[in-house]
CSV table of C-alpha atoms in Angstrom, one decimal:
chain,number,residue,atom,x,y,z
A,241,MET,CA,21.5,23.0,-12.9
A,242,GLU,CA,19.6,25.8,-15.4
A,243,TYR,CA,15.9,25.0,-16.9
A,244,ARG,CA,17.5,24.9,-19.9
A,245,ARG,CA,19.5,22.1,-19.7
A,246,ALA,CA,17.3,20.1,-17.3
A,247,ALA,CA,14.3,20.8,-19.4
A,248,ILE,CA,15.8,18.6,-22.8
A,249,PRO,CA,16.0,15.6,-20.7
A,250,ALA,CA,12.4,16.5,-18.5
A,251,LEU,CA,10.9,16.0,-22.7
A,252,ILE,CA,13.0,13.0,-24.1
A,253,GLY,CA,11.4,11.1,-21.6
A,254,GLY,CA,8.3,12.5,-21.7
A,255,LEU,CA,7.6,11.9,-25.1
A,256,LEU,CA,8.9,8.7,-24.7
A,257,LEU,CA,6.8,7.5,-22.2
A,258,THR,CA,3.7,8.7,-24.7
A,259,ALA,CA,5.1,6.9,-27.4
A,260,LEU,CA,5.6,3.7,-25.4
A,261,LEU,CA,2.6,3.5,-24.1
A,262,TRP,CA,0.7,4.5,-27.4
A,263,TRP,CA,3.2,1.8,-28.6
A,264,ALA,CA,1.5,-0.7,-25.8
A,265,GLY,CA,-2.3,0.0,-26.7
A,266,ALA,CA,-1.5,-0.5,-29.9
A,267,SER,CA,-0.2,-3.6,-29.4
A,268,THR,CA,-3.9,-4.8,-27.7
A,269,GLN,CA,-5.0,-6.6,-31.7
A,270,ALA,CA,-2.1,-8.6,-31.5
A,271,LEU,CA,-3.1,-10.3,-28.5
A,272,ARG,CA,-6.0,-11.2,-29.7
A,273,LEU,CA,-4.7,-13.7,-32.8
A,274,PRO,CA,-4.6,-16.9,-32.2
A,275,GLY,CA,-1.3,-17.6,-32.8
A,276,THR,CA,-0.7,-15.6,-29.9
A,277,VAL,CA,-2.5,-17.5,-27.3
A,278,ASP,CA,-1.1,-20.7,-28.8
A,279,VAL,CA,1.9,-19.7,-27.7
A,280,LEU,CA,1.5,-17.3,-24.0
A,281,GLY,CA,-2.2,-19.5,-22.9
A,282,GLY,CA,-5.8,-17.8,-23.2
A,283,LEU,CA,-5.0,-16.9,-19.0
A,284,THR,CA,-2.3,-14.7,-20.3
A,285,ALA,CA,-3.3,-13.8,-23.5
A,286,ALA,CA,-6.3,-12.3,-22.1
A,287,GLN,CA,-4.4,-10.4,-19.0
A,288,LEU,CA,-2.0,-8.4,-20.8
A,289,GLU,CA,-4.9,-7.1,-23.1
A,290,HIS,CA,-6.8,-6.4,-20.4
A,291,TRP,CA,-3.5,-4.1,-18.8
A,292,LEU,CA,-3.2,-3.3,-22.4
A,293,THR,CA,-6.5,-1.9,-22.6
A,294,PRO,CA,-6.4,1.2,-20.9
A,295,TRP,CA,-3.6,2.6,-23.3
A,296,SER,CA,-5.4,1.5,-27.0
A,297,TYR,CA,-7.5,4.2,-29.0
A,298,ASP,CA,-9.2,0.6,-30.4
A,299,PRO,CA,-12.7,0.8,-28.3
A,300,PRO,CA,-13.1,-2.1,-26.3
A,301,PRO,CA,-16.0,-4.2,-26.1
A,302,SER,CA,-18.3,-1.9,-23.3
A,303,VAL,CA,-18.2,1.0,-25.4
A,304,ARG,CA,-19.0,-0.7,-28.9
A,305,ILE,CA,-22.0,-1.9,-27.0
A,306,GLY,CA,-23.1,1.2,-25.5
A,307,ALA,CA,-22.8,2.9,-28.4
A,308,GLU,CA,-25.0,0.2,-29.9
A,309,THR,CA,-27.7,0.1,-26.7
A,310,PHE,CA,-28.0,3.7,-26.5
A,311,GLY,CA,-27.8,4.6,-30.7
A,312,VAL,CA,-31.9,3.2,-30.7
A,313,GLY,CA,-34.3,6.1,-30.0
A,314,GLU,CA,-37.7,5.7,-28.4
A,315,ASP,CA,-39.1,5.0,-31.4
A,316,GLY,CA,-37.2,2.3,-32.9
A,317,ALA,CA,-35.8,4.8,-34.7
A,318,ALA,CA,-32.0,4.4,-35.2
A,319,ILE,CA,-29.6,7.8,-33.7
A,320,ASP,CA,-26.5,8.8,-35.0
A,321,ASN,CA,-24.1,6.8,-32.1
A,322,SER,CA,-20.7,8.1,-33.5
A,323,ARG,CA,-20.7,10.3,-31.1
A,324,TYR,CA,-20.0,8.1,-28.5
A,325,LEU,CA,-17.5,6.5,-30.6
A,326,SER,CA,-15.7,9.9,-30.4
A,327,LEU,CA,-15.8,10.4,-26.8
A,328,TYR,CA,-13.4,7.6,-26.4
A,329,THR,CA,-11.3,9.0,-28.9
A,330,THR,CA,-11.2,13.0,-27.3
A,331,GLY,CA,-10.7,10.5,-24.5
A,332,MET,CA,-7.9,8.6,-25.4
A,333,GLN,CA,-6.1,11.8,-27.3
A,334,ILE,CA,-6.8,14.1,-23.9
A,335,ARG,CA,-5.6,10.9,-21.6
A,336,PHE,CA,-1.9,11.1,-23.9
A,337,VAL,CA,-1.8,15.0,-23.3
A,338,ALA,CA,-2.2,14.9,-20.0
A,339,VAL,CA,0.4,12.0,-19.6
A,340,LEU,CA,3.1,14.5,-21.5
A,341,LEU,CA,2.1,17.9,-19.7
A,342,PHE,CA,2.1,15.9,-15.5
A,343,PHE,CA,5.7,14.1,-17.1
A,344,VAL,CA,7.6,17.2,-17.6
A,345,PRO,CA,7.1,19.6,-15.0
A,346,GLY,CA,8.0,17.1,-12.9
A,347,ALA,CA,11.0,15.2,-13.9
A,348,LEU,CA,11.7,18.8,-14.9
A,349,LEU,CA,12.3,19.6,-11.1
A,350,LEU,CA,13.7,16.3,-10.0
A,351,VAL,CA,16.5,16.5,-12.2
A,352,ARG,CA,16.7,19.9,-11.5
A,353,ARG,CA,17.0,19.7,-8.2
A,354,LEU,CA,18.2,16.3,-8.1
A,355,PRO,CA,21.0,16.0,-11.3
A,356,PRO,CA,22.8,12.5,-12.6
A,357,VAL,CA,25.8,13.1,-11.1
A,358,ASN,CA,28.4,13.2,-8.6
A,359,GLY,CA,26.6,10.0,-7.7
A,360,ARG,CA,23.1,10.7,-8.0
A,361,VAL,CA,22.8,8.6,-10.9
A,362,PRO,CA,20.6,6.0,-8.4
A,363,ALA,CA,18.7,8.4,-7.0
A,364,ALA,CA,17.6,10.2,-10.5
A,365,LEU,CA,16.6,7.4,-12.5
A,366,LEU,CA,14.4,5.8,-9.0
A,367,ALA,CA,12.7,9.4,-8.2
A,368,VAL,CA,12.2,10.1,-12.3
A,369,TRP,CA,10.9,6.3,-12.5
A,370,ALA,CA,8.9,6.7,-10.0
A,371,TRP,CA,7.2,10.0,-11.4
A,372,GLY,CA,6.5,8.7,-14.7
A,373,LEU,CA,3.7,6.3,-12.5
A,374,VAL,CA,2.4,9.5,-10.7
A,375,ALA,CA,2.2,11.8,-14.6
A,376,GLY,CA,0.7,8.8,-15.7
A,377,THR,CA,-1.9,7.7,-12.8
A,378,LEU,CA,-2.9,11.1,-13.2
A,379,ALA,CA,-3.6,11.5,-16.9
A,380,VAL,CA,-5.8,8.4,-16.5
A,381,ALA,CA,-7.4,10.0,-13.8
A,382,VAL,CA,-7.6,13.6,-15.5
A,383,SER,CA,-9.2,12.1,-18.8
A,384,ALA,CA,-12.0,9.1,-17.5
A,385,PRO,CA,-14.7,11.8,-17.2
A,386,TRP,CA,-14.6,11.4,-21.0
A,387,LEU,CA,-14.4,7.3,-21.0
A,388,ILE,CA,-16.9,7.0,-19.2
A,389,ALA,CA,-19.2,9.4,-21.0
A,390,ALA,CA,-18.4,6.9,-23.6
A,391,ASN,CA,-20.2,4.1,-21.9
A,392,GLY,CA,-23.2,5.5,-22.7
A,393,ARG,CA,-24.1,5.3,-18.4
A,394,GLY,CA,-22.2,8.4,-16.7
A,395,SER,CA,-24.6,9.1,-14.6
A,396,TYR,CA,-25.1,5.8,-13.0
A,397,ARG,CA,-22.3,5.7,-10.3
A,398,PHE,CA,-19.8,8.1,-11.3
A,399,LEU,CA,-17.6,8.5,-8.3
A,400,PRO,CA,-17.0,4.3,-8.0
A,401,GLN,CA,-16.9,3.9,-11.8
A,402,LEU,CA,-14.0,6.9,-11.7
A,403,ALA,CA,-12.3,5.5,-8.7
A,404,GLY,CA,-12.1,2.1,-10.6
A,405,MET,CA,-10.6,3.7,-13.8
A,406,ALA,CA,-8.1,6.0,-12.6
A,407,SER,CA,-6.3,2.6,-11.4
A,408,ALA,CA,-6.5,1.3,-14.9
A,409,GLY,CA,-3.5,0.7,-17.0
A,410,ARG,CA,-0.8,0.7,-14.3
A,411,GLN,CA,1.1,-2.0,-14.8
A,412,ILE,CA,2.0,-1.3,-18.0
A,413,LEU,CA,2.6,2.0,-17.0
A,414,VAL,CA,5.3,0.9,-14.6
A,415,PHE,CA,8.2,-0.9,-17.7
A,416,ALA,CA,6.6,2.4,-19.3
A,417,ALA,CA,8.1,4.4,-17.2
A,418,LEU,CA,11.3,2.9,-15.8
A,419,VAL,CA,12.8,2.7,-19.6
A,420,ALA,CA,11.6,6.8,-19.8
A,421,ALA,CA,13.3,7.4,-16.7
A,422,VAL,CA,16.4,5.3,-18.4
A,423,VAL,CA,16.5,7.5,-21.1
A,424,ALA,CA,16.1,11.0,-19.8
A,425,VAL,CA,18.7,10.2,-17.0
A,426,LEU,CA,21.1,9.0,-20.2
A,427,ALA,CA,20.3,12.9,-21.6
A,428,ALA,CA,20.9,14.2,-18.4
A,429,ARG,CA,23.6,13.4,-18.2
A,430,VAL,CA,25.0,14.7,-21.4
A,431,THR,CA,23.2,17.4,-20.6
A,432,ALA,CA,25.3,18.3,-17.0
A,433,LYS,CA,28.0,18.9,-19.0
A,434,GLY,CA,29.5,22.3,-18.4
A,435,ALA,CA,26.6,22.9,-16.1
A,436,GLY,CA,29.3,23.7,-13.5
A,437,PRO,CA,29.6,22.4,-9.6
A,438,LEU,CA,26.8,20.6,-8.5
A,439,PRO,CA,27.7,19.8,-5.0
A,440,ARG,CA,25.4,18.3,-2.6
A,441,ALA,CA,24.0,20.5,0.3
A,442,ALA,CA,25.6,20.4,3.8
A,443,VAL,CA,23.1,19.1,6.1
A,444,PRO,CA,22.4,18.6,10.1
A,445,VAL,CA,22.8,15.1,10.9
A,446,ALA,CA,20.3,14.8,13.3
A,447,ALA,CA,17.9,17.1,11.4
A,448,ALA,CA,17.7,15.0,8.4
A,449,ARG,CA,16.9,12.4,10.7
A,450,LEU,CA,13.9,14.5,12.4
A,451,ALA,CA,12.8,15.3,9.2
A,452,ALA,CA,12.7,12.1,8.0
A,453,THR,CA,11.1,10.4,10.8
A,454,VAL,CA,8.6,13.1,10.9
A,455,GLY,CA,7.7,11.7,6.9
A,456,THR,CA,7.1,9.0,7.7
A,457,ALA,CA,4.9,9.2,10.2
A,458,VAL,CA,2.6,10.9,7.8
A,459,ILE,CA,2.4,8.2,5.5
A,460,ALA,CA,2.5,6.4,8.7
A,461,VAL,CA,-1.4,7.5,9.1
A,462,SER,CA,-2.0,6.3,5.5
A,463,LEU,CA,-0.5,3.3,5.7
A,464,VAL,CA,-0.7,1.6,9.0
A,465,VAL,CA,-3.5,3.8,10.4
A,466,LEU,CA,-6.5,4.7,7.7
A,467,SER,CA,-5.3,1.8,5.7
A,468,TYR,CA,-6.7,-1.0,8.8
A,469,GLN,CA,-10.1,-2.7,7.1
A,470,PRO,CA,-12.6,-1.6,9.8
A,471,VAL,CA,-10.5,1.7,9.6
A,472,ALA,CA,-11.2,2.0,5.8
A,473,ALA,CA,-14.1,0.5,5.8
A,474,ALA,CA,-15.8,3.0,8.0
A,475,LEU,CA,-14.1,5.7,5.8
A,476,GLN,CA,-16.0,4.4,3.2
A,477,THR,CA,-19.3,4.0,4.2
A,478,ALA,CA,-19.4,7.3,5.8
A,479,PHE,CA,-20.0,9.1,3.3
A,480,THR,CA,-23.1,7.7,0.8
A,481,GLY,CA,-24.1,10.6,-1.3
A,482,THR,CA,-27.5,10.2,-3.8
A,483,GLY,CA,-27.4,10.7,-7.7
A,484,LEU,CA,-24.6,11.1,-9.4
A,485,PHE,CA,-22.1,11.4,-6.6
A,486,ALA,CA,-22.9,8.3,-5.4
A,487,GLU,CA,-20.2,6.3,-2.9
A,488,PRO,CA,-17.9,9.3,-2.8
A,489,GLY,CA,-15.8,6.7,-0.4
A,490,ASP,CA,-14.8,4.5,-3.0
A,491,LEU,CA,-13.2,7.8,-4.7
A,492,LEU,CA,-12.0,8.4,-1.2
A,493,ARG,CA,-10.4,5.4,-0.3
A,494,GLN,CA,-8.7,5.1,-4.1
A,495,TRP,CA,-7.4,8.7,-2.9
A,496,LEU,CA,-6.1,7.8,0.6
A,497,LEU,CA,-5.3,4.5,0.9
A,498,LEU,CA,-1.9,3.3,0.8
A,499,GLY,CA,-2.8,-0.5,1.4
A,500,SER,CA,-5.5,-2.8,3.3
A,501,TRP,CA,-4.7,-4.5,6.6
A,502,ALA,CA,-6.7,-6.8,8.8
A,503,GLY,CA,-4.9,-8.7,12.3
A,504,PRO,CA,-4.1,-12.0,12.7
A,505,ALA,CA,-7.8,-14.1,12.6
A,506,GLY,CA,-7.9,-16.6,11.2
A,507,THR,CA,-4.4,-17.4,10.0
A,508,PRO,CA,-1.3,-18.1,11.8
A,509,VAL,CA,0.4,-15.2,13.9
A,510,GLY,CA,3.8,-15.9,12.0
A,511,ASP,CA,2.6,-15.4,8.4
A,512,TRP,CA,0.7,-12.8,9.3
A,513,PHE,CA,3.5,-10.9,10.0
A,514,LEU,CA,5.9,-12.5,7.4
A,515,TYR,CA,3.4,-10.6,5.5
A,516,ARG,CA,3.2,-7.6,7.3
A,517,VAL,CA,7.2,-6.8,6.2
A,518,ALA,CA,5.8,-5.8,2.7
A,519,ASP,CA,4.5,-2.6,4.5
A,520,ALA,CA,7.2,-2.4,7.3
A,521,LEU,CA,9.8,-1.9,4.2
A,522,VAL,CA,7.5,0.6,2.7
A,523,LEU,CA,7.9,2.7,6.0
A,524,ALA,CA,12.3,2.0,5.3
A,525,VAL,CA,12.2,2.5,1.9
A,526,VAL,CA,10.7,6.2,2.6
A,527,TRP,CA,12.8,7.5,5.8
A,528,TRP,CA,15.6,6.4,4.0
A,529,SER,CA,14.5,8.5,0.9
A,530,LEU,CA,13.7,11.4,3.1
A,531,ARG,CA,17.3,11.2,5.8
A,532,TRP,CA,19.1,11.4,1.6
A,533,LEU,CA,17.2,13.1,0.0
A,534,PRO,CA,17.9,16.8,1.8
A,535,VAL,CA,22.0,15.7,1.1
A,536,LEU,CA,21.3,15.0,-2.5
A,537,LEU,CA,19.4,17.3,-3.6
A,538,THR,CA,21.6,20.8,-5.0
A,539,ARG,CA,18.7,22.8,-2.9
A,540,THR,CA,16.5,21.6,-0.7
A,541,THR,CA,13.4,23.9,-1.6
A,542,VAL,CA,9.7,22.7,-0.4
A,543,PRO,CA,8.5,21.1,-4.1
A,544,ALA,CA,11.8,19.9,-4.3
A,545,MET,CA,11.2,17.8,-1.1
A,546,ALA,CA,7.6,17.3,-1.7
A,547,ALA,CA,7.9,15.9,-5.2
A,548,GLY,CA,11.1,13.8,-4.0
A,549,THR,CA,8.7,12.4,-1.0
A,550,VAL,CA,6.0,11.1,-3.7
A,551,CYS,CA,8.6,9.4,-6.0
A,552,ALA,CA,9.7,8.0,-2.5
A,553,THR,CA,6.7,6.5,-1.6
A,554,VAL,CA,5.7,5.2,-5.5
A,555,LEU,CA,9.6,3.4,-4.8
A,556,GLY,CA,8.4,2.2,-1.3
A,557,LEU,CA,5.0,1.0,-2.8
A,558,LEU,CA,6.8,-1.0,-5.2
A,559,ALA,CA,9.3,-2.3,-3.4
A,560,GLY,CA,6.5,-3.5,-0.6
A,561,GLN,CA,4.2,-4.8,-3.8
A,562,LEU,CA,7.8,-6.9,-5.0
A,563,ALA,CA,8.3,-8.2,-1.3
A,564,GLN,CA,4.4,-9.7,-1.1
A,565,MET,CA,4.7,-11.5,-4.7
A,566,VAL,CA,8.1,-12.8,-3.1
A,567,PHE,CA,6.1,-13.9,0.1
A,568,SER,CA,3.1,-15.9,-2.3
A,569,ASP,CA,2.3,-19.2,-1.9
A,570,GLY,CA,0.4,-19.7,-5.7
A,571,GLY,CA,3.2,-18.7,-8.0
A,572,MET,CA,3.3,-21.7,-9.1
A,573,ARG,CA,0.3,-22.0,-9.8
A,574,TRP,CA,-0.2,-18.2,-11.7
A,575,GLY,CA,2.4,-17.5,-13.4
A,576,LEU,CA,4.6,-14.3,-13.2
A,577,VAL,CA,1.5,-12.3,-15.7
A,578,GLN,CA,-1.1,-13.0,-12.9
A,579,LEU,CA,1.4,-12.6,-9.9
A,580,SER,CA,1.9,-8.7,-11.4
A,581,ALA,CA,-1.7,-8.1,-11.4
A,582,GLY,CA,-1.5,-5.7,-8.0
A,583,ILE,CA,2.3,-3.5,-8.7
A,584,GLY,CA,1.9,-0.1,-9.3
A,585,GLY,CA,-1.3,0.5,-7.0
A,586,GLY,CA,-1.2,3.0,-4.6
A,587,VAL,CA,-0.2,5.9,-6.6
A,588,PRO,CA,-3.4,8.4,-5.7
A,589,ALA,CA,-2.7,8.1,-1.8
A,590,ALA,CA,1.1,8.2,-2.3
A,591,LEU,CA,1.2,11.6,-4.4
A,592,THR,CA,-1.4,13.1,-1.7
A,593,PHE,CA,0.2,11.9,1.6
A,594,GLY,CA,3.6,12.6,-0.4
A,595,LEU,CA,2.5,16.1,-0.7
A,596,LEU,CA,2.1,16.5,2.7
A,597,ALA,CA,5.1,14.4,4.4
A,598,GLY,CA,6.8,16.1,1.7
A,599,ALA,CA,5.6,19.8,3.6
A,600,ALA,CA,6.4,18.4,6.7
A,601,ALA,CA,9.9,17.3,6.1
A,602,ALA,CA,10.9,19.8,4.7
A,603,VAL,CA,9.5,22.7,7.6
A,604,THR,CA,10.7,19.9,10.3
A,605,LEU,CA,14.5,20.3,7.9
A,606,ARG,CA,14.5,23.9,8.1
A,607,VAL,CA,13.3,24.6,12.0
A,608,ALA,CA,15.8,21.5,13.0
A,609,GLY,CA,18.7,22.7,10.7
A,610,GLY,CA,18.3,26.6,12.0
A,611,ARG,CA,19.1,24.7,15.6
A,612,ALA,CA,21.8,22.5,15.0
A,613,GLY,CA,23.1,24.5,12.3
A,614,THR,CA,25.6,26.8,14.5
A,615,ASP,CA,27.1,22.3,15.5
A,616,PRO,CA,30.2,22.0,12.9
A,617,GLY,CA,30.5,18.1,14.4
A,618,ALA,CA,26.6,18.4,13.6
A,619,THR,CA,26.7,17.8,10.2
A,620,ASP,CA,26.2,14.9,7.5
A,621,PRO,CA,30.2,14.2,7.0
A,622,GLY,CA,29.5,12.6,3.5
A,623,ALA,CA,27.2,15.4,2.4
A,624,THR,CA,30.1,17.7,0.0
A,625,ASP,CA,31.5,17.0,-2.9
A,626,PRO,CA,34.5,15.3,-2.4
A,627,GLY,CA,35.3,16.1,-5.4
A,628,ALA,CA,35.4,19.6,-5.4
A,629,GLY,CA,37.6,19.9,-2.8
A,630,ALA,CA,37.6,23.8,-0.9
A,631,SER,CA,36.9,25.4,-4.2
A,632,GLY,CA,33.3,25.8,-6.1
A,633,ALA,CA,29.8,26.5,-4.6
A,634,ASP,CA,31.1,23.9,-1.0
A,635,ALA,CA,33.9,25.2,0.0
A,636,PRO,CA,33.7,26.4,3.3
A,637,GLY,CA,34.3,30.4,3.3
A,638,ALA,CA,32.7,30.6,-0.9
A,639,ALA,CA,30.4,32.9,-1.5
A,640,GLY,CA,27.1,31.7,-1.9
A,641,SER,CA,27.5,28.9,0.3
A,642,GLY,CA,24.7,30.4,2.7
A,643,ALA,CA,22.8,28.2,4.4
A,644,ASP,CA,24.2,25.3,2.7
A,645,ALA,CA,27.7,25.7,4.9
A,646,PRO,CA,28.4,23.6,7.5
A,647,GLY,CA,28.3,26.7,9.3
A,648,GLY,CA,25.6,28.1,8.5
A,649,PRO,CA,21.7,28.0,9.7
A,650,GLY,CA,20.2,24.8,8.2
A,651,PRO,CA,18.9,24.3,4.8
A,652,ASP,CA,17.7,27.2,1.9
A,653,LEU,CA,14.3,27.2,1.7
A,654,ARG,CA,13.3,29.8,-0.2
A,655,PRO,CA,12.5,29.8,-4.1
A,656,ALA,CA,14.9,29.4,-6.0
A,657,SER,CA,16.2,32.0,-8.5
A,658,PRO,CA,15.5,31.3,-12.9
A,659,LYS,CA,19.6,31.2,-12.8
A,660,ASP,CA,20.0,27.9,-9.8
């Protein structure tokens, strides 16, 4: 799929995601109205306001109080405190622009390599949805220094503040990214018409399974090993630091841990295994996604595998978090809003380990696919496009089929040409 065809839905989705987040942030004032509190309840309204505040241009009380506190000099004379409010406005402008700048390139790559045609619509929708979460999280992280400075205490525990702010606003981002993904995929279906054959790749079954296993093992390092509470505690306290960069362990925990778990001490073993189902579900979603990702891609390149693995990891986290909501025994007491507080977490770690896992899976796929490519029976029988028959790019003897043909040396991981 050409760049010009994929750029339109990527840009539409990015603009819609930015507009939805801006609209959500502008709705915080409505949650403070007495009528809203009476309808939703005080706890629910406060929780929703906490979710929306990271996307609101209206400065939170901490910024206003900080501006008033730091607006008085040592001699008691008033100092112009507008610079703190302007810092907050600048940070929010950077945040919304960054959402668009991070979303468009990733969505462009996904739509181009995973066009929503020939049975790829669900995969494309889920991938663009997950990338919307990644784009929003990165936008929050890169704009956080301006917002921290706007509170008037940017030199105090800067890294812990950055770690806490990087995970803010993720709950609303989940729903906004879903709406943007639906619109982007619908637009991509329109632009894909007349784009020519977009067949599935022919990938050896054994190579695809081995690549999925290697990629899932990389994700398991974070989910199973680093997220074990004694290991996570050692990681968090190993680097204390001094001054401005004190306690970098908080930031490392945010970007390296996909979860948190401990042994069944003090709890029944059955309940402990029940909650571990969510972790197993994360790994199952990642493995299954990596198993079929090389088949669904129009060209198996390292960037496409890396971006797809990041999206698969985010989707696995969402599936595990939904499972935890189901298994929670406080649903009747807390309500849906309170149970959803943990949704969308772990995206920074998913980005970190997803990129590593995608690169490892791509290299494994290239090596294993080259060894198994001489066996015609090793190719996934459902890989090629059933609707294209023996013509076009997926024909066994067609020109340009290259490494993706059943008798070829495996999936092609060379850099793609602009026209591809």
